GROMACS .gro file of C-alpha atoms in nm:
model
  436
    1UNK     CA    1   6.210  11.037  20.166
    2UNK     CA    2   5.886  11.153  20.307
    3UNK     CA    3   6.053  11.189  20.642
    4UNK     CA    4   6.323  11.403  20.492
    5UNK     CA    5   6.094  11.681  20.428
    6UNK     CA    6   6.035  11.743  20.806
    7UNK     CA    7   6.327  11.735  20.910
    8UNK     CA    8   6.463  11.948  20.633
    9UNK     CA    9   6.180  12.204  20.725
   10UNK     CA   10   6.250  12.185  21.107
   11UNK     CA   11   6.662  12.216  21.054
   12UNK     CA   12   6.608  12.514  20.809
   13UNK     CA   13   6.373  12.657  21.075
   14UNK     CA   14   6.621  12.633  21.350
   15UNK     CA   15   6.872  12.822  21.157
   16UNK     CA   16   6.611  13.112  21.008
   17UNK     CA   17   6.837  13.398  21.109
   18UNK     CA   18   7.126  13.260  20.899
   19UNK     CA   19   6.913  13.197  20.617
   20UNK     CA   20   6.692  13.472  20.613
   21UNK     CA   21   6.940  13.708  20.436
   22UNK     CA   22   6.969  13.421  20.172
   23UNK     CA   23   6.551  13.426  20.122
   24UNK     CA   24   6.583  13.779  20.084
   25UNK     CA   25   6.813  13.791  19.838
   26UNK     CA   26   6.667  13.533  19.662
   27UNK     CA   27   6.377  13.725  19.690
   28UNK     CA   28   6.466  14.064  19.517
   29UNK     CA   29   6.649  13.815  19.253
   30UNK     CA   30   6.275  13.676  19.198
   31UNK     CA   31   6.158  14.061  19.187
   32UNK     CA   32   6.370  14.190  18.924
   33UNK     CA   33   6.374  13.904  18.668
   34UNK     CA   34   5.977  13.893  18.721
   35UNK     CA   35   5.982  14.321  18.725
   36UNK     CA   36   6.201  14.284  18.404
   37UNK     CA   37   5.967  14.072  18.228
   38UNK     CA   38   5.645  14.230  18.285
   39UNK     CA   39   5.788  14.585  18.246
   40UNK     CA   40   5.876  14.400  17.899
   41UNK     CA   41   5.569  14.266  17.774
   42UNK     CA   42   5.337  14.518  17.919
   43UNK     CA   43   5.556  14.800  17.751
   44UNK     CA   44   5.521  14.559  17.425
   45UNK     CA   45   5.166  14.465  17.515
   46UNK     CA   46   5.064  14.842  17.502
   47UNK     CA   47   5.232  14.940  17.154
   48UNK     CA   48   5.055  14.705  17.021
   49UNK     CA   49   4.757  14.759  17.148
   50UNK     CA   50   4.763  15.098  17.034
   51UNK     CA   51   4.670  15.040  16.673
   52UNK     CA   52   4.516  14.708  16.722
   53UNK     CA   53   4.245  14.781  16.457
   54UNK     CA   54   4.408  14.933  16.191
   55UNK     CA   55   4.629  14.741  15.875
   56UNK     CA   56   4.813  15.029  15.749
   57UNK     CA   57   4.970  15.330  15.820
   58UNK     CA   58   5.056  15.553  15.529
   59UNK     CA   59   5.288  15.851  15.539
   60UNK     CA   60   5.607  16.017  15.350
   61UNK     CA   61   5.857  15.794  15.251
   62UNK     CA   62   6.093  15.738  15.507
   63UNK     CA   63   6.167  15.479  15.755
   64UNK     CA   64   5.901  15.249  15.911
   65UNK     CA   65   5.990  15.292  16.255
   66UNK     CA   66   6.026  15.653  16.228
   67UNK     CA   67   5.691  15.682  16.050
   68UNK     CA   68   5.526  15.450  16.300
   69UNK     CA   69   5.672  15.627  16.656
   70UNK     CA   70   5.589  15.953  16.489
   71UNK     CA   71   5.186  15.866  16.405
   72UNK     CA   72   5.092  15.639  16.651
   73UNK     CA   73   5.296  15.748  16.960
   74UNK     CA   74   5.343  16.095  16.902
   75UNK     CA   75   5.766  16.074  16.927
   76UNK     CA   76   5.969  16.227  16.728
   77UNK     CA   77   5.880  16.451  16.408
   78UNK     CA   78   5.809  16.383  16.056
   79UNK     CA   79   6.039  16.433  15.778
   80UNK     CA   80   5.793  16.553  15.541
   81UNK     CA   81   5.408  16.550  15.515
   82UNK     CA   82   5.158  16.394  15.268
   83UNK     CA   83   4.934  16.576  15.063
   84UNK     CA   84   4.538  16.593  15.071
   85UNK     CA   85   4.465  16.466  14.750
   86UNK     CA   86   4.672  16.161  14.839
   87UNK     CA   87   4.476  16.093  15.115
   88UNK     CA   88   4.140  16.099  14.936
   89UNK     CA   89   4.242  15.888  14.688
   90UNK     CA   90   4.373  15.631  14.886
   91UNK     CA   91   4.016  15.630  15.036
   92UNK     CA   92   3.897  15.590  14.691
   93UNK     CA   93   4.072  15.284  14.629
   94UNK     CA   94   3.805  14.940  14.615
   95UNK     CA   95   4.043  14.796  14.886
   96UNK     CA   96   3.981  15.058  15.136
   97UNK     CA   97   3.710  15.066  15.418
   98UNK     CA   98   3.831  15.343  15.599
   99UNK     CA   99   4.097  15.620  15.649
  100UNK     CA  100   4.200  15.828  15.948
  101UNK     CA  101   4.390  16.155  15.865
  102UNK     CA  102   4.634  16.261  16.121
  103UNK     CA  103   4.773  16.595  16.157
  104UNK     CA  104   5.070  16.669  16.413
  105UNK     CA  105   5.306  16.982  16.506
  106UNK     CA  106   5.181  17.160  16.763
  107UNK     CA  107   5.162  17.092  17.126
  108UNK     CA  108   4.995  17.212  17.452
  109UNK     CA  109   5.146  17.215  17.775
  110UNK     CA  110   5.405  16.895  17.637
  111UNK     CA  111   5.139  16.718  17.536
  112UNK     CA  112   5.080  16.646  17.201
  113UNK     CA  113   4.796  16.774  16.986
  114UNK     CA  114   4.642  16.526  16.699
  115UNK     CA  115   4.399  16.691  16.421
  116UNK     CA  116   4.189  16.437  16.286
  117UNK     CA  117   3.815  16.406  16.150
  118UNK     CA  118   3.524  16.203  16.325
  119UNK     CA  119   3.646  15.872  16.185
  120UNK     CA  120   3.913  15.866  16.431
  121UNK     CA  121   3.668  15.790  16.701
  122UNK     CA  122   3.492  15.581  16.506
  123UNK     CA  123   3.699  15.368  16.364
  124UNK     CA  124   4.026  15.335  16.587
  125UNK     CA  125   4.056  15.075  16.809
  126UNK     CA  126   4.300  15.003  17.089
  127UNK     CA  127   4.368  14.648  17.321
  128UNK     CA  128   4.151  14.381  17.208
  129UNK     CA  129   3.984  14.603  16.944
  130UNK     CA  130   3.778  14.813  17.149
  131UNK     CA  131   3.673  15.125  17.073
  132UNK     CA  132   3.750  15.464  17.216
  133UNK     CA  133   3.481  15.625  17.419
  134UNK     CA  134   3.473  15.942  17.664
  135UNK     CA  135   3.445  15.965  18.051
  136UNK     CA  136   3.296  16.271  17.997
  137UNK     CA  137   3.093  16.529  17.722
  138UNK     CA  138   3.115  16.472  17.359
  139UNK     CA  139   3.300  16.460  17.030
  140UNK     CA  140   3.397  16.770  16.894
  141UNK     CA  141   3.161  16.906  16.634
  142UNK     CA  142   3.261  17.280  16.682
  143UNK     CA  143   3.566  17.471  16.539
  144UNK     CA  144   3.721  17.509  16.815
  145UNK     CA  145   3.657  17.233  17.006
  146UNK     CA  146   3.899  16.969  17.204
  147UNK     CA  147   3.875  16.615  17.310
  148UNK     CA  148   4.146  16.614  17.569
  149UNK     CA  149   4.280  16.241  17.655
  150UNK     CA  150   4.255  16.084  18.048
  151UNK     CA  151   4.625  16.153  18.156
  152UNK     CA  152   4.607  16.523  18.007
  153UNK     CA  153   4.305  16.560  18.243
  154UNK     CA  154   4.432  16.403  18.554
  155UNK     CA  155   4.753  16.578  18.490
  156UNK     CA  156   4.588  16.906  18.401
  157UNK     CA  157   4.284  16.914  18.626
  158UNK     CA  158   4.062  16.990  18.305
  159UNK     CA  159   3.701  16.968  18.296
  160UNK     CA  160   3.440  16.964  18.042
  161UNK     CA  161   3.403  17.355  17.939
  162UNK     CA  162   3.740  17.475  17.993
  163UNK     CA  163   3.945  17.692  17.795
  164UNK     CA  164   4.284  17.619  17.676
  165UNK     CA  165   4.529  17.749  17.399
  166UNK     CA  166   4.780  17.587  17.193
  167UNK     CA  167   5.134  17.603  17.133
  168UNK     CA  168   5.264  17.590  16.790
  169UNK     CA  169   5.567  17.325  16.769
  170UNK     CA  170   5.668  17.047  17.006
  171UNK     CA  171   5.717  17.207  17.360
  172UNK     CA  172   5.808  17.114  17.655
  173UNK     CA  173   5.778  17.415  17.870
  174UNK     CA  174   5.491  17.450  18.123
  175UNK     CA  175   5.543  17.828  18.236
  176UNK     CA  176   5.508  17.975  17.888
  177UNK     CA  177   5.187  18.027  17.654
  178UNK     CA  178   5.104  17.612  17.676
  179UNK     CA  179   4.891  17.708  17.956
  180UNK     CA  180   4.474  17.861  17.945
  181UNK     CA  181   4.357  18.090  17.717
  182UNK     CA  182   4.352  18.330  18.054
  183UNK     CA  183   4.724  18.333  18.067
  184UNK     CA  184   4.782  18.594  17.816
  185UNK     CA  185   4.967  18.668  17.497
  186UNK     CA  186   5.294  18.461  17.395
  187UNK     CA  187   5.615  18.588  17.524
  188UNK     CA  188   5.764  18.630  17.142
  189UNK     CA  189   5.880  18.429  16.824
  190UNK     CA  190   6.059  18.180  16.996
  191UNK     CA  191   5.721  18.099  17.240
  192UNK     CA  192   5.520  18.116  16.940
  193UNK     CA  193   5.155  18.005  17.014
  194UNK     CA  194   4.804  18.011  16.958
  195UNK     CA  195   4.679  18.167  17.256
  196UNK     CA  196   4.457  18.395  17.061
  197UNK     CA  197   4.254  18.148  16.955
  198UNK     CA  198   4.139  17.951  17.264
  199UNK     CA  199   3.948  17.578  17.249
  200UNK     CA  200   3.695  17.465  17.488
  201UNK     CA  201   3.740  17.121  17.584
  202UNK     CA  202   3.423  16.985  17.510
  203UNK     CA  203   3.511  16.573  17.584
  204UNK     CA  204   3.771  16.392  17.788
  205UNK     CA  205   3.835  16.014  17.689
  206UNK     CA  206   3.856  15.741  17.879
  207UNK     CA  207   4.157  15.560  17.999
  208UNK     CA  208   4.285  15.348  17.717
  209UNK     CA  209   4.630  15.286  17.820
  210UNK     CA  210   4.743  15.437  17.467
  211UNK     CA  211   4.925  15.727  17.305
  212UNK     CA  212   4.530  15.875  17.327
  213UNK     CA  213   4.568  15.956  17.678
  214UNK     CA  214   4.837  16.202  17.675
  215UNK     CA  215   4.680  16.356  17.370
  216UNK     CA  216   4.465  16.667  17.287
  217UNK     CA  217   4.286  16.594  17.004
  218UNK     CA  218   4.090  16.877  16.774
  219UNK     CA  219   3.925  16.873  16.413
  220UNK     CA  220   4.142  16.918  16.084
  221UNK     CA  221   3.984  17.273  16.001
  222UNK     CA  222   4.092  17.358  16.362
  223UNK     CA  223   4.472  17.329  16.292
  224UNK     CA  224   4.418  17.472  15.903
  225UNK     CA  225   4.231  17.792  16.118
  226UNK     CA  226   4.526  17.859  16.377
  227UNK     CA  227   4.752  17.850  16.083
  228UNK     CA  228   4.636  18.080  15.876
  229UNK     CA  229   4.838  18.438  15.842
  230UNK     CA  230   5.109  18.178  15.927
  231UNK     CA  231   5.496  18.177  15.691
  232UNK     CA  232   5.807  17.946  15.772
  233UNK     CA  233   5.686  17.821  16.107
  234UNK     CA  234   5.559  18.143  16.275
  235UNK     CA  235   5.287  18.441  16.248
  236UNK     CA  236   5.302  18.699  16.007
  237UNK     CA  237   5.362  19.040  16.129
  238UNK     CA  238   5.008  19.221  16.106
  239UNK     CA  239   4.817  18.888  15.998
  240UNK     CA  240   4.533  18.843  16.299
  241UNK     CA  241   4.235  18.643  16.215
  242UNK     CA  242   3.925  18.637  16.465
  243UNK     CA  243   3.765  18.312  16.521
  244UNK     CA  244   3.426  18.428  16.364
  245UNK     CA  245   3.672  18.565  16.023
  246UNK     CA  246   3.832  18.201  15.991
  247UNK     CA  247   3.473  18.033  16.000
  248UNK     CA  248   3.486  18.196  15.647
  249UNK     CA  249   3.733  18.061  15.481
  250UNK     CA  250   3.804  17.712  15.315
  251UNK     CA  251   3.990  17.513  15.583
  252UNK     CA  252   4.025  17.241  15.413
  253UNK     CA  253   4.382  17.102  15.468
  254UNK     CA  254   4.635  17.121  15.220
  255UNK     CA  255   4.858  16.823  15.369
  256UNK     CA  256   4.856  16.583  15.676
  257UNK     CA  257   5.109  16.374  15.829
  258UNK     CA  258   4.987  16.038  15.771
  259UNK     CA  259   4.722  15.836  15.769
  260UNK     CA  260   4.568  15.514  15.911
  261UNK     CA  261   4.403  15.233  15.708
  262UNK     CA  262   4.157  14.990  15.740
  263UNK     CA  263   4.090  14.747  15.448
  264UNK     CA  264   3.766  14.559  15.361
  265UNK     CA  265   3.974  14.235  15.351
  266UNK     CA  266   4.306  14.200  15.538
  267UNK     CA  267   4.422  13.954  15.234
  268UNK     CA  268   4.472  14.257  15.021
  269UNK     CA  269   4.684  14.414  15.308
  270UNK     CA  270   5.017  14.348  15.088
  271UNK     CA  271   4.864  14.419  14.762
  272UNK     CA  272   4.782  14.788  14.905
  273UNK     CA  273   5.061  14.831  15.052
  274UNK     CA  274   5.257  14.781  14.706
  275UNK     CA  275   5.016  15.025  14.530
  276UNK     CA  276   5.101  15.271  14.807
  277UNK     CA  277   5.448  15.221  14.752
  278UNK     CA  278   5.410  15.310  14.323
  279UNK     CA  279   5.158  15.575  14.387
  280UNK     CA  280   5.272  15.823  14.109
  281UNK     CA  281   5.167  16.160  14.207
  282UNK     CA  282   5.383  16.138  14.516
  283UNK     CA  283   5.658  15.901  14.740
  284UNK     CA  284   5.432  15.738  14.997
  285UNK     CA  285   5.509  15.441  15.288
  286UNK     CA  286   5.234  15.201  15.403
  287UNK     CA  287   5.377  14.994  15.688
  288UNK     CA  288   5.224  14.738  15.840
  289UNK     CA  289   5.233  14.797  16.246
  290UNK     CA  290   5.333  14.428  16.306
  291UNK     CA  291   5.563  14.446  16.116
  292UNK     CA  292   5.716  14.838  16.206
  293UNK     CA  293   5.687  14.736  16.594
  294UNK     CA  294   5.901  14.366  16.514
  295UNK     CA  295   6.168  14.622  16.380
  296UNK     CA  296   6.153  14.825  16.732
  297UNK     CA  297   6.207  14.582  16.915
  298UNK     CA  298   6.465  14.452  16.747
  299UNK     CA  299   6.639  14.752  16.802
  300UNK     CA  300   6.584  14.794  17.174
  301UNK     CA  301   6.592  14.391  17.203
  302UNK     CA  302   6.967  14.466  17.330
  303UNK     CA  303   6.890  14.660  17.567
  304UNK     CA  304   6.571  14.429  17.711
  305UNK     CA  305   6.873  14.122  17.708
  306UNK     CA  306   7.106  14.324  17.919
  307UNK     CA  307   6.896  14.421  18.201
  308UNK     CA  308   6.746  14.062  18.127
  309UNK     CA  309   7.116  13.969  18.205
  310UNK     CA  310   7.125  14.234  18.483
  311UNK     CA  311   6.850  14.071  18.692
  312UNK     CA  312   7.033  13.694  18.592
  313UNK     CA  313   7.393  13.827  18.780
  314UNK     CA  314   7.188  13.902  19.095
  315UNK     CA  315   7.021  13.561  19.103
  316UNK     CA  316   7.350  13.399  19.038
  317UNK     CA  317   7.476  13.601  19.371
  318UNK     CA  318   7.197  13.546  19.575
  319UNK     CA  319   7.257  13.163  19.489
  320UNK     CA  320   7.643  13.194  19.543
  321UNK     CA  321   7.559  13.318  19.925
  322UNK     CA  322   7.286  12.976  19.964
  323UNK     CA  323   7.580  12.832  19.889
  324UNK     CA  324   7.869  12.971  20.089
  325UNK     CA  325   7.544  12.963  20.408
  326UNK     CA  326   7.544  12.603  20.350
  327UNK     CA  327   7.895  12.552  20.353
  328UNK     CA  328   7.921  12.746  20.633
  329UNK     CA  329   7.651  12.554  20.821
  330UNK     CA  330   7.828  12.244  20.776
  331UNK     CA  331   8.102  12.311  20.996
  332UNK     CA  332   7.886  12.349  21.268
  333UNK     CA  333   7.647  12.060  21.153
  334UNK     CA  334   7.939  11.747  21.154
  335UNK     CA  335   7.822  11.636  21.461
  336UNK     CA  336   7.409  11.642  21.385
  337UNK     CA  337   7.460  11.477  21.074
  338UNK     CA  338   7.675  11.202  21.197
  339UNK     CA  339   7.369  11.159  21.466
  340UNK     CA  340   7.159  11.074  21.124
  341UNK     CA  341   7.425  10.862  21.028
  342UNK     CA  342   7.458  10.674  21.368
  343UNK     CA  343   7.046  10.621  21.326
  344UNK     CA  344   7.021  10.443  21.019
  345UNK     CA  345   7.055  10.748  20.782
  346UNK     CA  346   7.247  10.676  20.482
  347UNK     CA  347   7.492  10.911  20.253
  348UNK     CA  348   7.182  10.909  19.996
  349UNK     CA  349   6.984  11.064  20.318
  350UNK     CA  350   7.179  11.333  20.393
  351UNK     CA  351   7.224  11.439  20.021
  352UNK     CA  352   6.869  11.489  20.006
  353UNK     CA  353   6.817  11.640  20.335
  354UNK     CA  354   7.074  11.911  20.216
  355UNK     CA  355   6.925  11.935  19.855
  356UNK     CA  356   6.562  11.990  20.015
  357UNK     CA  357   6.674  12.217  20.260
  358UNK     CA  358   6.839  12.418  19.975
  359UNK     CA  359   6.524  12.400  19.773
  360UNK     CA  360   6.289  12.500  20.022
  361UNK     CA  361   6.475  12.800  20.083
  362UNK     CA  362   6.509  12.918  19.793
  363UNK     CA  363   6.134  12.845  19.688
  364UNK     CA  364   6.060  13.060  20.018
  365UNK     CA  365   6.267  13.370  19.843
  366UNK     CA  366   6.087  13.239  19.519
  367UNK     CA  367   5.731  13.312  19.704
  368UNK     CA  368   5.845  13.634  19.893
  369UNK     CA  369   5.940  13.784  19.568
  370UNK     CA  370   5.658  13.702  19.384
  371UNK     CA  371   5.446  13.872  19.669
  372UNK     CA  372   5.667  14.204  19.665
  373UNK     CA  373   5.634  14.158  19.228
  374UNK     CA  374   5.251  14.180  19.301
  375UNK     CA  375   5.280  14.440  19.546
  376UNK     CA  376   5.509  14.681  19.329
  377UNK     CA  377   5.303  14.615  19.002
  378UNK     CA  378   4.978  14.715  19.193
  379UNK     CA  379   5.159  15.041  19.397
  380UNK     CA  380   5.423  15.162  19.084
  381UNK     CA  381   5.157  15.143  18.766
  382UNK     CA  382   4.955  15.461  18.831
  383UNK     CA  383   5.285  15.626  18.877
  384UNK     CA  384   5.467  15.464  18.553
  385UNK     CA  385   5.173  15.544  18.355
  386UNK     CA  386   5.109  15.893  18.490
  387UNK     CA  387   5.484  15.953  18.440
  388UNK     CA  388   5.587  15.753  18.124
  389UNK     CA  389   5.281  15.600  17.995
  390UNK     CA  390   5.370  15.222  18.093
  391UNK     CA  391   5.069  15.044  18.156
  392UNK     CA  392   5.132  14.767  18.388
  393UNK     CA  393   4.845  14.477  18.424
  394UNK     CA  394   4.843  14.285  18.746
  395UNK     CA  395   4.819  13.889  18.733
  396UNK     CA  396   4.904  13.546  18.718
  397UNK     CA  397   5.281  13.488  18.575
  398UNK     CA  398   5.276  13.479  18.224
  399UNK     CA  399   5.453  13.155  18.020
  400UNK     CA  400   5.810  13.380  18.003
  401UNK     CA  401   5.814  13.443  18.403
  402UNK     CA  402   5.747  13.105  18.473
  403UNK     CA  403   6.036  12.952  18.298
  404UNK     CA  404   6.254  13.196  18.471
  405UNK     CA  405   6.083  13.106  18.792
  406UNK     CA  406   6.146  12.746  18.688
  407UNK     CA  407   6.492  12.816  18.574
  408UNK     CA  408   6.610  12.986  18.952
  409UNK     CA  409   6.418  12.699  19.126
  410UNK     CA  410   6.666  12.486  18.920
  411UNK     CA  411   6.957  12.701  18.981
  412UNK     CA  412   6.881  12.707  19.338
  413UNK     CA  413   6.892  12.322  19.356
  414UNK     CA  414   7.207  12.281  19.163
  415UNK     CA  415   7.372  12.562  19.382
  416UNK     CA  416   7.205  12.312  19.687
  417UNK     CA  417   7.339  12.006  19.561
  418UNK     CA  418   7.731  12.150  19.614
  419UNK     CA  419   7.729  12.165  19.970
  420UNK     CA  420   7.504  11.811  19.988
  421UNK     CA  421   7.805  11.630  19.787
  422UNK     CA  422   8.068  11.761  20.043
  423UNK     CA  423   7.838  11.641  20.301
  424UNK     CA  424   7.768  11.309  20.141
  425UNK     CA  425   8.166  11.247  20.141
  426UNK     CA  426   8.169  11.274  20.526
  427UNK     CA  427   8.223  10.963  20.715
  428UNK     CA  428   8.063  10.885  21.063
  429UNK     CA  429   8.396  10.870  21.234
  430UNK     CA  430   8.494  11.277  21.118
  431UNK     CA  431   8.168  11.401  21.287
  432UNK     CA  432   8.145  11.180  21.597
  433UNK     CA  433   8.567  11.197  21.677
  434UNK     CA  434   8.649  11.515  21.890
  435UNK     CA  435   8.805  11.747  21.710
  436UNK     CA  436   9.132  11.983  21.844
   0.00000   0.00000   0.00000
């Protein structure tokens, strides 16, 4: 047997054109079940790192997923809001170390923006429970101050001291009044904004790999102030407030979207979560992240299993052509293998000389594509995270990728052993006899 592996090596090497089209293919099989899977947990990976220090999130009553997408990740839009007094006295509660408000609406440039007070930077955590901490400036203590997150930056080119203005609702549209303070006016109702009222960014965050960085984040009284002289979702005809006027009045918020929860003792995490659930004054919804993210992916777990499945067909063609290359190759091999026969080789022999040469070439597409997996991963994740906020990790293959490199290296003997059987049934006489 120790022989074998030689002479498997040298015979696959003296037909490397043939085979190389098989490596390859084997090879992009190897990249797209790998790609797949770490596209998969990274994506995974990165929700849940996103809330990794808080234990509830409390908003209207609606659904969990909803609730979650629309407070942690900024998607979609809230069905109702929650009032202020709710929020205090869920901090009031013995249970309850800490609470994050979280106000959302408005927009700049289609990027979120995120009122909150100062606990939010002290007290959220992302990944393994680190906290969030800026590249450059400060926290906002002003009015009309901005914390602007690492993508809006990069994508943005802002700078501490730079003046920007909001947009009131969710919008998408980078020519209009998203843009500086020095752009002008809004173009009318349906461009609504808040470009009379610019921010300074006065902090930009460092890369977390989170919701955060595609976020512009201000103070609670901030988005009370822009929304005063405001009815039904846009400005009142006449109503103008200056930003020295507003510093007058009470901007205390009158209702939030949700809110994020830390307890003093995770233990009590369900027994909160119950008393959120009968809290009188008003229908609230404490989810438990975990829990609200398990219910994702069950959701999109069909579509991870068909391109799962996806990736699977390919490797079962790349396999089919080892196969028919083999087959192929045995035609024109009658003669070398009934040399090994003629020398002592036995039927055993030549079944393993085929299954090793089968093996080795498909652990040679196995290697390629792990090289190109490393290569894309380290070229494609500023790009996915600049444009869709996937952040991919390069490393070692995780447990899941290597019992799918496992399971081709199988595959690719089985699909090896074929041929070697239809070899192994050749007698010495068919290869050495002249044939018409």
């Amino acid at each position: 047997m120790r022989a074998l592996l030689p002479l498997a090596v040298r015979s696959a090497w003296d037909r490397r054109a043939t085979l190389l089209l098989t490596v390859l293919s084997i090879a992009l099989s190897t990249l797209l079940l790998l790609g797949v899977e770490r596209i998969r947990t990274d994506v995974r990976a990165g929700f849940s790192d996103a809330v990794s220090g808080t234990d509830l999130v409390v908003g209207a009553r609606t659904g969990p997923v909803p609730l979650m997408l629309h407070a942690v990740f900024h998607l979609g839009s809230a069905t109702n809001n929650i009032r202020w007094q709710s929020v205090q006295d869920l901090a009031a509660w013995p249970q309850v170390d800490w609470v994050v408000p979280l106000s959302l609406g408005d927009s700049h440039r289609g990027f979120p923006v995120l009122a909150t007070t100062p606990a939010y930077f002290e007290h959220v955590r992302y990944g393994d429970r680190q906290a969030l901490r800026l590249q450059a400036g400060k926290r906002p203590d002003g009015l009309f101050d901005a914390v602007v997150g690492a993508e809006v930056a990069a994508r943005l080119g802002y700078r501490v001291g730079q003046r920007i203005a909001l947009s009131h609702g969710d919008s998408h549209d980078d020519d209009d009044d998203h843009g500086s303070g020095d752009r002008g006016a809004p173009r009318g109702p349906a461009r609504a904004g808040h470009a009379d009222l610019p921010f300074i960014v006065v902090g930009v965050l460092a890369r977390t790999g989170t919701p955060a960085d595609r976020t512009v984040h201000i103070g609670l009284p901030a988005m009370e102030a822009i929304h005063l002289g405001w009815a039904g979702g846009a400005p009142m005809p006449g109503v103008r407030f200056g930003p020295e006027q507003l510093r007058k009045f009470d901007l205390t918020p009158r209702e939030v979207t949700a809110a994020l929860v830390g307890l003093k003792d995770r233990a009590a995490v369900f027994a909160v979560q119950r008393r959120v659930g009968d809290y009188a004054p008003e229908p609230l919804l404490a989810v438990l992240p975990g829990v609200a993210l398990d219910e994702l992916w069950a959701i999109v777990g069909v579509g991870e299993r068909a391109l799962l499945l996806m990736s699977a067909l390919v490797a079962l063609v790349s396999l089919a052509g080892l196969v028919s290359v083999v087959l192929a190759g045995l035609q024109q091999r009658r003669r070398e293998l009934a040399v090994l026969r003629a020398v002592g080789a036995g039927p055993r022999h030549i079944l393993l000389l085929l299954a090793a040469e089968g093996v080795l070439t498909t652990l040679a597409g196995m290697l390629l594509g792990l090289l190109a997996t490393a290569a894309a991963t380290v070229l494609a994740a500023p790009w996915l995270q600049a444009r869709f906020g996937i952040a991919l990790h390069a490393g070692p293959p995780t447990a899941p990728q290597w019992l799918l490199l496992g399971a081709l290296l199988a595959a690719g003997w089985t699909a090896s052993v074929l041929p070697a059987l239809f070899a192994y049934r050749l007698s010495l006489a068919d290869g050495l006899s002249p044939r018409s």
